[in-house]
Short mmCIF file of C-alpha atoms in Angstrom, two decimals:
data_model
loop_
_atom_site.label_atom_id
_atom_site.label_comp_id
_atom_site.label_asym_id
_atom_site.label_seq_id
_atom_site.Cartn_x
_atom_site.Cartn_y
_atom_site.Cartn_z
CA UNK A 1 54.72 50.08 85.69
CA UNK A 2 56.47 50.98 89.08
CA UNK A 3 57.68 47.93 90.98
CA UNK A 4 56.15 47.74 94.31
CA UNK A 5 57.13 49.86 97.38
CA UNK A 6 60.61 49.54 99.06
CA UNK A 7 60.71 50.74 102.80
CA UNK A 8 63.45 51.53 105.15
CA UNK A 9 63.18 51.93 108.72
CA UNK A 10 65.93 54.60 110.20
CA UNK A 11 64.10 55.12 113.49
CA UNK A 12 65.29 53.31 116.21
CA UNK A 13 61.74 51.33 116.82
CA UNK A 14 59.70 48.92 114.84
CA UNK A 15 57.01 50.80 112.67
CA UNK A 16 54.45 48.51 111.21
CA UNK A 17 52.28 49.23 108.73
CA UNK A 18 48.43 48.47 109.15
CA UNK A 19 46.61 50.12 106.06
CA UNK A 20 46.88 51.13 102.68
CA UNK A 21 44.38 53.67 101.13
CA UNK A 22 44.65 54.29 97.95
CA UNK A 23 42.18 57.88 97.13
CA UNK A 24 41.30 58.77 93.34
CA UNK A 25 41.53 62.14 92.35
CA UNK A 26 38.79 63.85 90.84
CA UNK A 27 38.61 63.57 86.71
CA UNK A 28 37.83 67.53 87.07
CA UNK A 29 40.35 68.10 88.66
CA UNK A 30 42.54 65.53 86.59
CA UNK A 31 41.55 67.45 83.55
CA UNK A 32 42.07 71.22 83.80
CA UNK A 33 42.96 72.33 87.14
CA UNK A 34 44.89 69.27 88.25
CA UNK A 35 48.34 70.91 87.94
CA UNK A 36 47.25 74.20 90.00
CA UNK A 37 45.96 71.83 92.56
CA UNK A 38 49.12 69.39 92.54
CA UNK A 39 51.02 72.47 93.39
CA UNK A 40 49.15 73.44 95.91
CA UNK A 41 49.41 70.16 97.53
CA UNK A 42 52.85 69.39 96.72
CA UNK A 43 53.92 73.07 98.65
CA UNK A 44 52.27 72.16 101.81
CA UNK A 45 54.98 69.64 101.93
CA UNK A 46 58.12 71.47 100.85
CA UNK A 47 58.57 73.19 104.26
CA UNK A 48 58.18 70.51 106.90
CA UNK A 49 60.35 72.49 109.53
CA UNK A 50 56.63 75.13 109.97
CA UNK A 51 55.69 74.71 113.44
CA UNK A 52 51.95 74.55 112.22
CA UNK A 53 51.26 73.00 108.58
CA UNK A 54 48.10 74.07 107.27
CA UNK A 55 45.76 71.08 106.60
CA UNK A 56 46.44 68.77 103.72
CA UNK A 57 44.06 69.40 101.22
CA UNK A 58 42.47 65.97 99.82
CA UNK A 59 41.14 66.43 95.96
CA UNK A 60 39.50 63.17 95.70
CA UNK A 61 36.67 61.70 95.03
CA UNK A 62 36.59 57.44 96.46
CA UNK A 63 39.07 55.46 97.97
CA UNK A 64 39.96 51.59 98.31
CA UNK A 65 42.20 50.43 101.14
CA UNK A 66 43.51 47.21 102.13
CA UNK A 67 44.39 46.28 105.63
CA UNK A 68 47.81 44.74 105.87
CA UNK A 69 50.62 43.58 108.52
CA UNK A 70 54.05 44.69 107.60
CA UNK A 71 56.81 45.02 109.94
CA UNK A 72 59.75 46.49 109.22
CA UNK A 73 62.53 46.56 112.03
CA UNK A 74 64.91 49.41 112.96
CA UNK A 75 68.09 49.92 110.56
CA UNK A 76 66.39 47.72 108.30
CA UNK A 77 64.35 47.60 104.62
CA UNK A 78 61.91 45.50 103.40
CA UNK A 79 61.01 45.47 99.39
CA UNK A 80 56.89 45.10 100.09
CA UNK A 81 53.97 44.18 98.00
CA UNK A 82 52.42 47.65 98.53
CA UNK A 83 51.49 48.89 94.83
CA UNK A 84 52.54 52.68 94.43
CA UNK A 85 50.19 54.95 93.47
CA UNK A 86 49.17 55.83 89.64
CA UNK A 87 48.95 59.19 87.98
CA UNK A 88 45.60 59.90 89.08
CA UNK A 89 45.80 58.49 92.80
CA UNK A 90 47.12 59.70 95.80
CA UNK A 91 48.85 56.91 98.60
CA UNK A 92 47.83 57.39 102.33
CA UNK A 93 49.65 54.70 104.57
CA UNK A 94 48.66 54.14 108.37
CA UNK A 95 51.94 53.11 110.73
CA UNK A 96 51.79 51.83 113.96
CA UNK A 97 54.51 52.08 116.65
CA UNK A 98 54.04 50.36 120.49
CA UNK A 99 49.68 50.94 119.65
CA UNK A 100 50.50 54.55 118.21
CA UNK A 101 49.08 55.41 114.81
CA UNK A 102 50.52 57.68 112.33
CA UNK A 103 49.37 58.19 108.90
CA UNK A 104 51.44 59.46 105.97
CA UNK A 105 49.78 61.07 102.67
CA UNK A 106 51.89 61.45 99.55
CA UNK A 107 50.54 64.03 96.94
CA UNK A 108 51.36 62.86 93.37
CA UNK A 109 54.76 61.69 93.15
CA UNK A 110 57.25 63.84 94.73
CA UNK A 111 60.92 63.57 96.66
CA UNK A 112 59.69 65.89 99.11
CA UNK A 113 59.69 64.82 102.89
CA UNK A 114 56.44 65.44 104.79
CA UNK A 115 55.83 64.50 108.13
CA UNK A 116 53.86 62.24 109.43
CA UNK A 117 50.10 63.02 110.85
CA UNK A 118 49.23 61.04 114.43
CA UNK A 119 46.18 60.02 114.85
CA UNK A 120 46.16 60.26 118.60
CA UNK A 121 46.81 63.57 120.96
CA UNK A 122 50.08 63.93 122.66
CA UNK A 123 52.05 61.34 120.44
CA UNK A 124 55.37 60.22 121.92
CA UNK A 125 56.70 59.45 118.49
CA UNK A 126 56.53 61.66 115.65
CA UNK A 127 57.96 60.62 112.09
CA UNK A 128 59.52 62.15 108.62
CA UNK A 129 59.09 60.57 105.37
CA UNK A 130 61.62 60.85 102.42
CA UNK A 131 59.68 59.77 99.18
CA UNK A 132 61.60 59.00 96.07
CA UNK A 133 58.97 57.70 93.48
CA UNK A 134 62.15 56.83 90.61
CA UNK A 135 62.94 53.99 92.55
CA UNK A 136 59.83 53.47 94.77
CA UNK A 137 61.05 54.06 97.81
CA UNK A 138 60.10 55.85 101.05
CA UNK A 139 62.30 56.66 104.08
CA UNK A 140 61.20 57.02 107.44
CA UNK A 141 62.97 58.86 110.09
CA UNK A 142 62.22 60.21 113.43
CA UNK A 143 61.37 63.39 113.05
CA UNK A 144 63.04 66.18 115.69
CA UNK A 145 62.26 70.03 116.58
CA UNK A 146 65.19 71.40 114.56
CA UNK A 147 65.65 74.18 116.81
CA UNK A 148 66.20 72.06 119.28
CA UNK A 149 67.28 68.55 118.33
CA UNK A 150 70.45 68.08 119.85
CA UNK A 151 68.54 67.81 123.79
CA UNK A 152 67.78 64.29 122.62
CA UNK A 153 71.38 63.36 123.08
CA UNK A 154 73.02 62.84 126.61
CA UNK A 155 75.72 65.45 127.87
CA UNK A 156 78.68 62.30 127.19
CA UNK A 157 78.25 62.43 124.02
CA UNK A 158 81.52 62.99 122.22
CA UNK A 159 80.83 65.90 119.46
CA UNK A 160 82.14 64.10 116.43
CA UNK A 161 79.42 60.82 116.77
CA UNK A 162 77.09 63.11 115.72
CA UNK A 163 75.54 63.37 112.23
CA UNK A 164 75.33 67.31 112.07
CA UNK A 165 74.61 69.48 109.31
CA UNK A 166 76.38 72.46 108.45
CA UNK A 167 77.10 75.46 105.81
CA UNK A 168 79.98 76.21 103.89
CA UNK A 169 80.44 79.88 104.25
CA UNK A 170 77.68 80.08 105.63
CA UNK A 171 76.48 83.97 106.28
CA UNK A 172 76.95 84.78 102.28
CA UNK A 173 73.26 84.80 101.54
CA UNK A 174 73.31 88.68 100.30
CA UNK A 175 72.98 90.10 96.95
CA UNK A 176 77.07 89.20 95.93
CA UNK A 177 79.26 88.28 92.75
CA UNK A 178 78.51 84.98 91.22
CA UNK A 179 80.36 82.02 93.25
CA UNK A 180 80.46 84.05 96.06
CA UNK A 181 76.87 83.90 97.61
CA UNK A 182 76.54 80.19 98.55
CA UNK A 183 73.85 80.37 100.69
CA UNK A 184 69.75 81.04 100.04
CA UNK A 185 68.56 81.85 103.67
CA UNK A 186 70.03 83.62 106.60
CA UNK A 187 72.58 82.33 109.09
CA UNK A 188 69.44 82.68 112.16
CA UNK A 189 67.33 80.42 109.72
CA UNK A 190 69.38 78.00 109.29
CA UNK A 191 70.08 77.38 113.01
CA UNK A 192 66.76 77.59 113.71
CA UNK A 193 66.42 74.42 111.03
CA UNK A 194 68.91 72.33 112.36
CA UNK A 195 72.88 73.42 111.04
CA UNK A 196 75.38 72.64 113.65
CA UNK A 197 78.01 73.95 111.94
CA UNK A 198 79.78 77.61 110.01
CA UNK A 199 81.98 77.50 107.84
CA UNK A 200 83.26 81.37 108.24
CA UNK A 201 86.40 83.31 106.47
CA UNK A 202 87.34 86.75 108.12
CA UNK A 203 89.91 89.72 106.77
CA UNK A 204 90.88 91.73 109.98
CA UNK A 205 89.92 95.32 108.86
CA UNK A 206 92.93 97.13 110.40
CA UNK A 207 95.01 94.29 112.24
CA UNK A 208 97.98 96.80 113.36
CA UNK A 209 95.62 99.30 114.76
CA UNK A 210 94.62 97.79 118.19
CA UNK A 211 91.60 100.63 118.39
CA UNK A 212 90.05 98.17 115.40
CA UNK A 213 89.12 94.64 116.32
CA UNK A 214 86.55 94.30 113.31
CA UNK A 215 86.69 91.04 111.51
CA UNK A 216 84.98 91.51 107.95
CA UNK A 217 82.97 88.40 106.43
CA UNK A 218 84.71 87.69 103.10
CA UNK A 219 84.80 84.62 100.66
CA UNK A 220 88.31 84.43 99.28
CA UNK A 221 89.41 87.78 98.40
CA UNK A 222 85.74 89.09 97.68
CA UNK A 223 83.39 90.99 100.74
CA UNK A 224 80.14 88.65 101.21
CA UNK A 225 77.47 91.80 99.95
CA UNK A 226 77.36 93.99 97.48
CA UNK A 227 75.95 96.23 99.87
CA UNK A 228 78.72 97.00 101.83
CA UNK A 229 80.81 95.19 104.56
CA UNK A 230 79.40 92.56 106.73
CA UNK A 231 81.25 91.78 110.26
CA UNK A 232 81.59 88.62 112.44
CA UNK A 233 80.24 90.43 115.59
CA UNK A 234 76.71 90.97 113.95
CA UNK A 235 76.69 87.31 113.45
CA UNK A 236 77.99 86.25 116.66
CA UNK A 237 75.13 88.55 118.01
CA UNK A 238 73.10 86.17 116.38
CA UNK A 239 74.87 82.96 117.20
CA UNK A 240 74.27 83.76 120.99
CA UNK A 241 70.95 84.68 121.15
CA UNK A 242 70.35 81.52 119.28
CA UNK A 243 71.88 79.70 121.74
CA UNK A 244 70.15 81.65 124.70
CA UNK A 245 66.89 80.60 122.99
CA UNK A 246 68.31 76.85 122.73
CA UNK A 247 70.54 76.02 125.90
CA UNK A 248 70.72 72.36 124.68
CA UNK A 249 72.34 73.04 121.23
CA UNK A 250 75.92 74.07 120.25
CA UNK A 251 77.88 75.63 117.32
CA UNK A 252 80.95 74.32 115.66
CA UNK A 253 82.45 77.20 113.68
CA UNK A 254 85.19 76.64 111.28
CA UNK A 255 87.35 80.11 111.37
CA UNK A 256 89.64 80.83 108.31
CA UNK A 257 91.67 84.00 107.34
CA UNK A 258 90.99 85.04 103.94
CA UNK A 259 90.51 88.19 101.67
CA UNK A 260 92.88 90.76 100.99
CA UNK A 261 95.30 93.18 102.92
CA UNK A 262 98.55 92.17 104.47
CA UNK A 263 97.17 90.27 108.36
CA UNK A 264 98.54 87.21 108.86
CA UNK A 265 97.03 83.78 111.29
CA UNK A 266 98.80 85.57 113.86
CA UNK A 267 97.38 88.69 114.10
CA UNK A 268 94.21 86.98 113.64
CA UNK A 269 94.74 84.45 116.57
CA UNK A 270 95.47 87.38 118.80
CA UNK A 271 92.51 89.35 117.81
CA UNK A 272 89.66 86.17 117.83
CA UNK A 273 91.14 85.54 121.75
CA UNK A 274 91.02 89.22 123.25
CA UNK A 275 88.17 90.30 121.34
CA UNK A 276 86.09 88.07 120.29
CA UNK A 277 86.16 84.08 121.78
CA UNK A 278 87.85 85.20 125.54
CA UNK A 279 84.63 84.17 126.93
CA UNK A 280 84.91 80.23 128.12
CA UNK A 281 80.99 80.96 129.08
CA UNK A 282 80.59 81.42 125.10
CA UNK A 283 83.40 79.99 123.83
CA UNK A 284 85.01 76.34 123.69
CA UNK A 285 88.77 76.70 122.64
CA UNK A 286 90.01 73.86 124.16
CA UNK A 287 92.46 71.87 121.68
CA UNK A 288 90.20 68.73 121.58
CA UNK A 289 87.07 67.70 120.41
CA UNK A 290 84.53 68.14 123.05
CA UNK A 291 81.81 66.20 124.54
CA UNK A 292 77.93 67.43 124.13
CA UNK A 293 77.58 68.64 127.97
CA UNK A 294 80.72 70.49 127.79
CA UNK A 295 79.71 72.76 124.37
CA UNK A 296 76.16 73.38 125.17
CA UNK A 297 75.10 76.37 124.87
CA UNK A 298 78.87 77.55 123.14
CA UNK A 299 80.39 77.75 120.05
CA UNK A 300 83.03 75.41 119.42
CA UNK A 301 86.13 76.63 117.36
CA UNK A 302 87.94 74.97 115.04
CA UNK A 303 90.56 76.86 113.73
CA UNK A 304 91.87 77.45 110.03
CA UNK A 305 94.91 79.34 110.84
CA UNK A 306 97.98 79.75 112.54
CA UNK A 307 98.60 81.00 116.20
CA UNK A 308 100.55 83.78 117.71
CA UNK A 309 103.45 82.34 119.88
CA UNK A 310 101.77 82.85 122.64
CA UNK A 311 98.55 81.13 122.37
CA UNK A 312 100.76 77.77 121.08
CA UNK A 313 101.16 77.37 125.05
CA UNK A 314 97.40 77.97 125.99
CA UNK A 315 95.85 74.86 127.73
CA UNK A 316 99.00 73.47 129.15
CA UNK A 317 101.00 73.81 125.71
CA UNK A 318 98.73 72.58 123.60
CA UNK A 319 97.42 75.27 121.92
CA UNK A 320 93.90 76.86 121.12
CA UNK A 321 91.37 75.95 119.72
CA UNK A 322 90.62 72.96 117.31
CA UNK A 323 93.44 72.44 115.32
CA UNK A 324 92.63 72.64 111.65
CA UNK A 325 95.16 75.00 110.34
CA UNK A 326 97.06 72.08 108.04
CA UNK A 327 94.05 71.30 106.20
CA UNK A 328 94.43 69.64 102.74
CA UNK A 329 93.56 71.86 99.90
CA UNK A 330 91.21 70.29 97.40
CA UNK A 331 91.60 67.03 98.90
CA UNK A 332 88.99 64.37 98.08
CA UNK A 333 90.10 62.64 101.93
CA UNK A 334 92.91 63.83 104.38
CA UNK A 335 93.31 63.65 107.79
CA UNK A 336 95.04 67.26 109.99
CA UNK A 337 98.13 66.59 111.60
CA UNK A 338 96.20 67.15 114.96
CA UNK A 339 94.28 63.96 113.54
CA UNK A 340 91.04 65.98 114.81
CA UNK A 341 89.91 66.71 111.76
CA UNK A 342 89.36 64.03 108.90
CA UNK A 343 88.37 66.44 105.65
CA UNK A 344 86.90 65.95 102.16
CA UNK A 345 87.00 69.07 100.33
CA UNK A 346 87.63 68.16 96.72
CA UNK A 347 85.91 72.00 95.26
CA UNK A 348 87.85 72.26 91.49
CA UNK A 349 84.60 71.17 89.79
CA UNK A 350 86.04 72.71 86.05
CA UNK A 351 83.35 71.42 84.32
CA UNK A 352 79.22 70.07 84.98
CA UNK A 353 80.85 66.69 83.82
CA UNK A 354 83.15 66.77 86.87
CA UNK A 355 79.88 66.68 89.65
CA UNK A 356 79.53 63.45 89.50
CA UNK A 357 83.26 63.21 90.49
CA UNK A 358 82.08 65.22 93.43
CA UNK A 359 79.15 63.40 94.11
CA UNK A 360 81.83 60.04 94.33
CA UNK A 361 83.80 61.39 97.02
CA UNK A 362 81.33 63.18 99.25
CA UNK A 363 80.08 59.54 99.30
CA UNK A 364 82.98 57.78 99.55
CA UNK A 365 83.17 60.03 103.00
CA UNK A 366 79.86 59.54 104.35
CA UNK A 367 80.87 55.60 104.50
CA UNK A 368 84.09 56.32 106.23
CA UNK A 369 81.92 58.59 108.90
CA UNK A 370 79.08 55.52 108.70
CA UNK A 371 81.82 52.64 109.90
CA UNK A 372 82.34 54.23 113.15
CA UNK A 373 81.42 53.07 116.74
CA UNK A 374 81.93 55.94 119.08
CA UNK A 375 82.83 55.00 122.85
CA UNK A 376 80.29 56.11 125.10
CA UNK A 377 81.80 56.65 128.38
CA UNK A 378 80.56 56.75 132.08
CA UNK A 379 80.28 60.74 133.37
CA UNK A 380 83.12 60.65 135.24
CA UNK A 381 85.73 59.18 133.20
CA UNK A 382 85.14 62.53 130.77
CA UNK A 383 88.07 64.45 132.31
CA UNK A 384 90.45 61.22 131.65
CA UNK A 385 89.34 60.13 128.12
CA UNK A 386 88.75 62.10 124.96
CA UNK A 387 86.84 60.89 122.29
CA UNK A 388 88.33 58.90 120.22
CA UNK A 389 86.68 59.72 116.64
CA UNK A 390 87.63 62.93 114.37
CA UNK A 391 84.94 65.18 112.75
CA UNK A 392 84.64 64.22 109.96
CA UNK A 393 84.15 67.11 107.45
CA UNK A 394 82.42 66.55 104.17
CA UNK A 395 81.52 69.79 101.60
CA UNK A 396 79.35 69.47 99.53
CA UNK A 397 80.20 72.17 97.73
CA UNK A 398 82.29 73.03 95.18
CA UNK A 399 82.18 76.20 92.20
CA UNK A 400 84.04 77.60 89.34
CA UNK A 401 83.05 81.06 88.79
CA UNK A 402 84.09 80.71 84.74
CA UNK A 403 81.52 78.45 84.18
CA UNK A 404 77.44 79.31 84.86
CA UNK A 405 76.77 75.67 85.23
CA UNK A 406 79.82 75.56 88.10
CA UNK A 407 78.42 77.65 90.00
CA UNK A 408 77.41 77.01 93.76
CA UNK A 409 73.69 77.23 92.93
CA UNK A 410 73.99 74.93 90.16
CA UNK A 411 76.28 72.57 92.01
CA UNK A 412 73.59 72.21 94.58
CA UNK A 413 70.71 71.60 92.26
CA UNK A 414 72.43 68.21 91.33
CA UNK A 415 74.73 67.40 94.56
CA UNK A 416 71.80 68.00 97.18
CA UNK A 417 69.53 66.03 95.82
CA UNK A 418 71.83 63.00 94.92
CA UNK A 419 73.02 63.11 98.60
CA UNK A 420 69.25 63.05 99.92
CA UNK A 421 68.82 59.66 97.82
CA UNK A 422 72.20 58.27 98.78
CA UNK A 423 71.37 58.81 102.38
CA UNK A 424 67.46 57.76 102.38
CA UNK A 425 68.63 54.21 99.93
CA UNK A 426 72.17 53.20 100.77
CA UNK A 427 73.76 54.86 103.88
CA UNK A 428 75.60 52.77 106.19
CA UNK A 429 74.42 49.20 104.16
CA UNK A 430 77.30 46.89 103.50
CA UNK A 431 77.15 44.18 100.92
CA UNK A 432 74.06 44.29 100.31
CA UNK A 433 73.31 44.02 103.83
CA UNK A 434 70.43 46.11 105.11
CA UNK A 435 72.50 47.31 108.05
CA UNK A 436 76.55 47.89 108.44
CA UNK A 437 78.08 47.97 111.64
CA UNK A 438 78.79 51.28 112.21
CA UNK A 439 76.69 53.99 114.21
CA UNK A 440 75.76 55.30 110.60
CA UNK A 441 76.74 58.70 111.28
CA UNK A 442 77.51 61.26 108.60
CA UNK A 443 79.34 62.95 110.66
CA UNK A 444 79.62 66.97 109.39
CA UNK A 445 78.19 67.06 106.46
CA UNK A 446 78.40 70.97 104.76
CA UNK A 447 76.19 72.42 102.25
CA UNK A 448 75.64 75.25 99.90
CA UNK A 449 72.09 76.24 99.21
CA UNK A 450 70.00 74.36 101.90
CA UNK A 451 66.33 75.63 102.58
CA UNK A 452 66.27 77.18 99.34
CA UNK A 453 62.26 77.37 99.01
CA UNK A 454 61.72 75.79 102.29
CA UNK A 455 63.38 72.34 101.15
CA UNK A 456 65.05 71.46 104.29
CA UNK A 457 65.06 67.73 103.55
CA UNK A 458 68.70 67.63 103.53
CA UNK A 459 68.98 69.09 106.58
CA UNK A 460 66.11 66.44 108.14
CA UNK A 461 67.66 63.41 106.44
CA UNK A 462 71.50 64.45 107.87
CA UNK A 463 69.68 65.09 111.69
CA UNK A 464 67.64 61.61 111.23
CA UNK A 465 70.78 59.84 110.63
CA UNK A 466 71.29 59.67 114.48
CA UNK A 467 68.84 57.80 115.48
CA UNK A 468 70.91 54.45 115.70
CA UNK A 469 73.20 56.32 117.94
CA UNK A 470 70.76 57.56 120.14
CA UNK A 471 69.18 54.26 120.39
CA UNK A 472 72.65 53.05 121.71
CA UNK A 473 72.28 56.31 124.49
CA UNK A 474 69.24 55.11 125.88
CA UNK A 475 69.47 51.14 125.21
CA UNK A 476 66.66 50.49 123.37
#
């Protein structure tokens, strides 16, 4: 039998919870149709990012429910008495947060998230769950608009505290060779669910012609679609009217020369700055990390290559852009030079055996992200003092285009959903502790194969990990 329920608070208010209702489903049902029904059930949950989820369909036939008085505090868990449901029952769970009511329904045992129902009009709080029924546990974050989550989050808020996800080369979700295609949905998708952050690789199409400023989307020496060439301006089309929908977000993109031909950094430094990121209305090429109110509304670059002469004495001599051009290869933790950038990209996964190796260090760097405490200054000291944090960088992603079960599909199916537990159970707890001291972030955390059948829960746990920071913001 399951041992009782285990949950953990990552909202930055006290939840309580008031009722437990515990609804048998119908032996009909049970019998031959229950499977066509659990799937019905189980898919109204799998895309919790659809601005209007149909109505939870409730196959059962009684209920018993026991009123109850558990609180469980911000940042913390709390192992409870609350029996999980059986096969043949379905748990419904009523919160309560400042007099607000909430009320979660599982479907049969799933890891699904599903969001919380209020039982009130105009709610000021609305809530995620994160259900993992192996180990009886249930999440609970705040839930955000994913379009438009980073508004929450006051303009001096240096870039790197945040917990932001993002995509490792992110616009190769077209018809490609195997290993190359690491992505299921559409680079406008996935901003409009939440990722923060591209991870994009260019070949300058003819970098001596100056009539030809065309950047083609590659991944290593391969074109992104078997279709025919894809370019970076198509996607920055998309990028900006994103962020002309969404004024309060920004874009970190990670740019890196790769594919074939004979262009060098340089070439491609010269060609991003006259042709493509001149704009400082669109652009943020500073050489630092920025804070929130100073990228909204932009994309942020961090650069991947070297620059032309010239652009090393942009911004006073400093350079241009994010510098990330010295970044370790395969490197389960390194720090760039610039000390900007603090990376975990460990991607030589040879064999299946060697994902759990992966799994190790992309969790090893979550807890170095989790342990920091980011200075939140007063507005105007932001001209005078930078943040003081790097991004950290953590792929999850790794391939090895020999091997079927290497590849960045099959990577995901096992890395995703161990990250989704290790963030919901043990992120940012220390010793057995229920809280560490750090802000908890996750700091950029980069993934092949999110929303892949509208599971976005990656995504949603990654964005809820803020909440301890934001409760800093605002001094709750």
């Amino acid at each position: 039998m399951s041992s009782p329920l285990t949950i953990r608070n990552l909202t930055s208010r006290p939840v309580e919870v008031k009722r437990c209702e515990y609804h048998s489903i119908a032996p009909s049902l049970s019998q031959g149709g229950f499977a066509n029904i659990t799937q019905n059930v189980t898919s109204l949950f799998r895309n919790a990012t659809s601005p209007a989820a149909p109505p939870v369909v409730e196959p059962t036939t009684s209920f018993v429910h026991e009123d109850v008085s558990i609180r469980i505090d911000p940042f913390k868990s709390l192992a409870t008495q609350i029996r999980p449901q059986s096969a043949n029952e379905t748990l419904h769970l009523i919160f309560d947060t400042e007099g607000e009511q909430h009320r979660l329904e599982t479907p049969t045992p799933t890891s699904n998230s599903t969001t919380l129902k209020p039982l009130t009009d105009n709610p000021r709080f609305n809530y995620t769950a994160v259900h993992l029924p192996d180990h009886s546990h249930l999440t609970l974050y705040s839930s955000a608009n994913l379009s438009s989550w980073m508004r929450f989050f006051k303009d001096d808020t240096p870039l790197s505290a945040l917990s932001i996800p993002g995509t490792h080369n992110s616009p190769t979700c077209h018809r490609a060779l195997p290993s190359v295609r690491c992505q299921a949905i559409s680079p406008p998708e996935q901003l409009d669910n939440g990722v923060r952050f591209f991870d994009i690789r260019v070949q300058p199409e003819a970098p001596l012609d100056p009539a030809n400023d065309r950047l083609i989307l590659v991944h290593g020496v391969f074109p992104i679609s078997l279709t025919g060439n894809k370019y970076l301006r198509d996607l920055l089309q998309e990028v900006y009217a994103f962020l002309d929908r969404n004024p309060s977000e920004t874009l970190i993109m990670s740019l890196k020369r790769e594919g074939t031909g004979n262009a060098t950094d340089a070439q491609l430094s010269r060609i991003l700055k006259d042709h493509y990121a001149g704009d400082p209305n669109r652009w943020f090429t500073a050489p630092r990390i920025p804070y929130l109110g100073e990228a909204r509304g932009k994309i942020v670059l961090i650069r991947r290559f070297g620059l032309e002469d010239a652009l090393k004495q942009e911004w006073g001599g400093a350079g241009w852009g994010i510098d990330a051009a010295n970044w370790a290869d395969n490197t389960p933790n390194a720090t760039c030079p610039s000390g900007d950038v603090c990376v975990q990209d460990f991607y030589e996964v040879l064999e299946t055996v060697n994902i759990d190796k992966k799994i190790q260090y992309s969790q090893e760097h979550l807890e170095r992200a989790a342990k920091c405490v980011c200075t939140l200054p007063a507005q105007d000291q932001l001209a005078t003092l930078p943040p003081k944090q790097p991004f950290f960088i953590n792929f999850l992603t790794a391939s090895n285009f020999w091997k079927v079960g290497c590849w960045p599909e099959k990577i995901a199916a096992k890395l995703n959903p161990a990250i989704v537990d290790f963030l919901c159970r043990k992120h940012n707890e220390s010793a057995g502790q229920p809280e560490a001291g750090g802000d908890g972030s996750t700091g950029i955390v980069v993934c092949d194969w999110v929303g892949h059948r509208g599971d976005w829960d990656l995504v949603r746990c990654i964005i809820g990990m803020n909440a301890k920071l934001e409760m800093r913001e605002h001094g709750l």
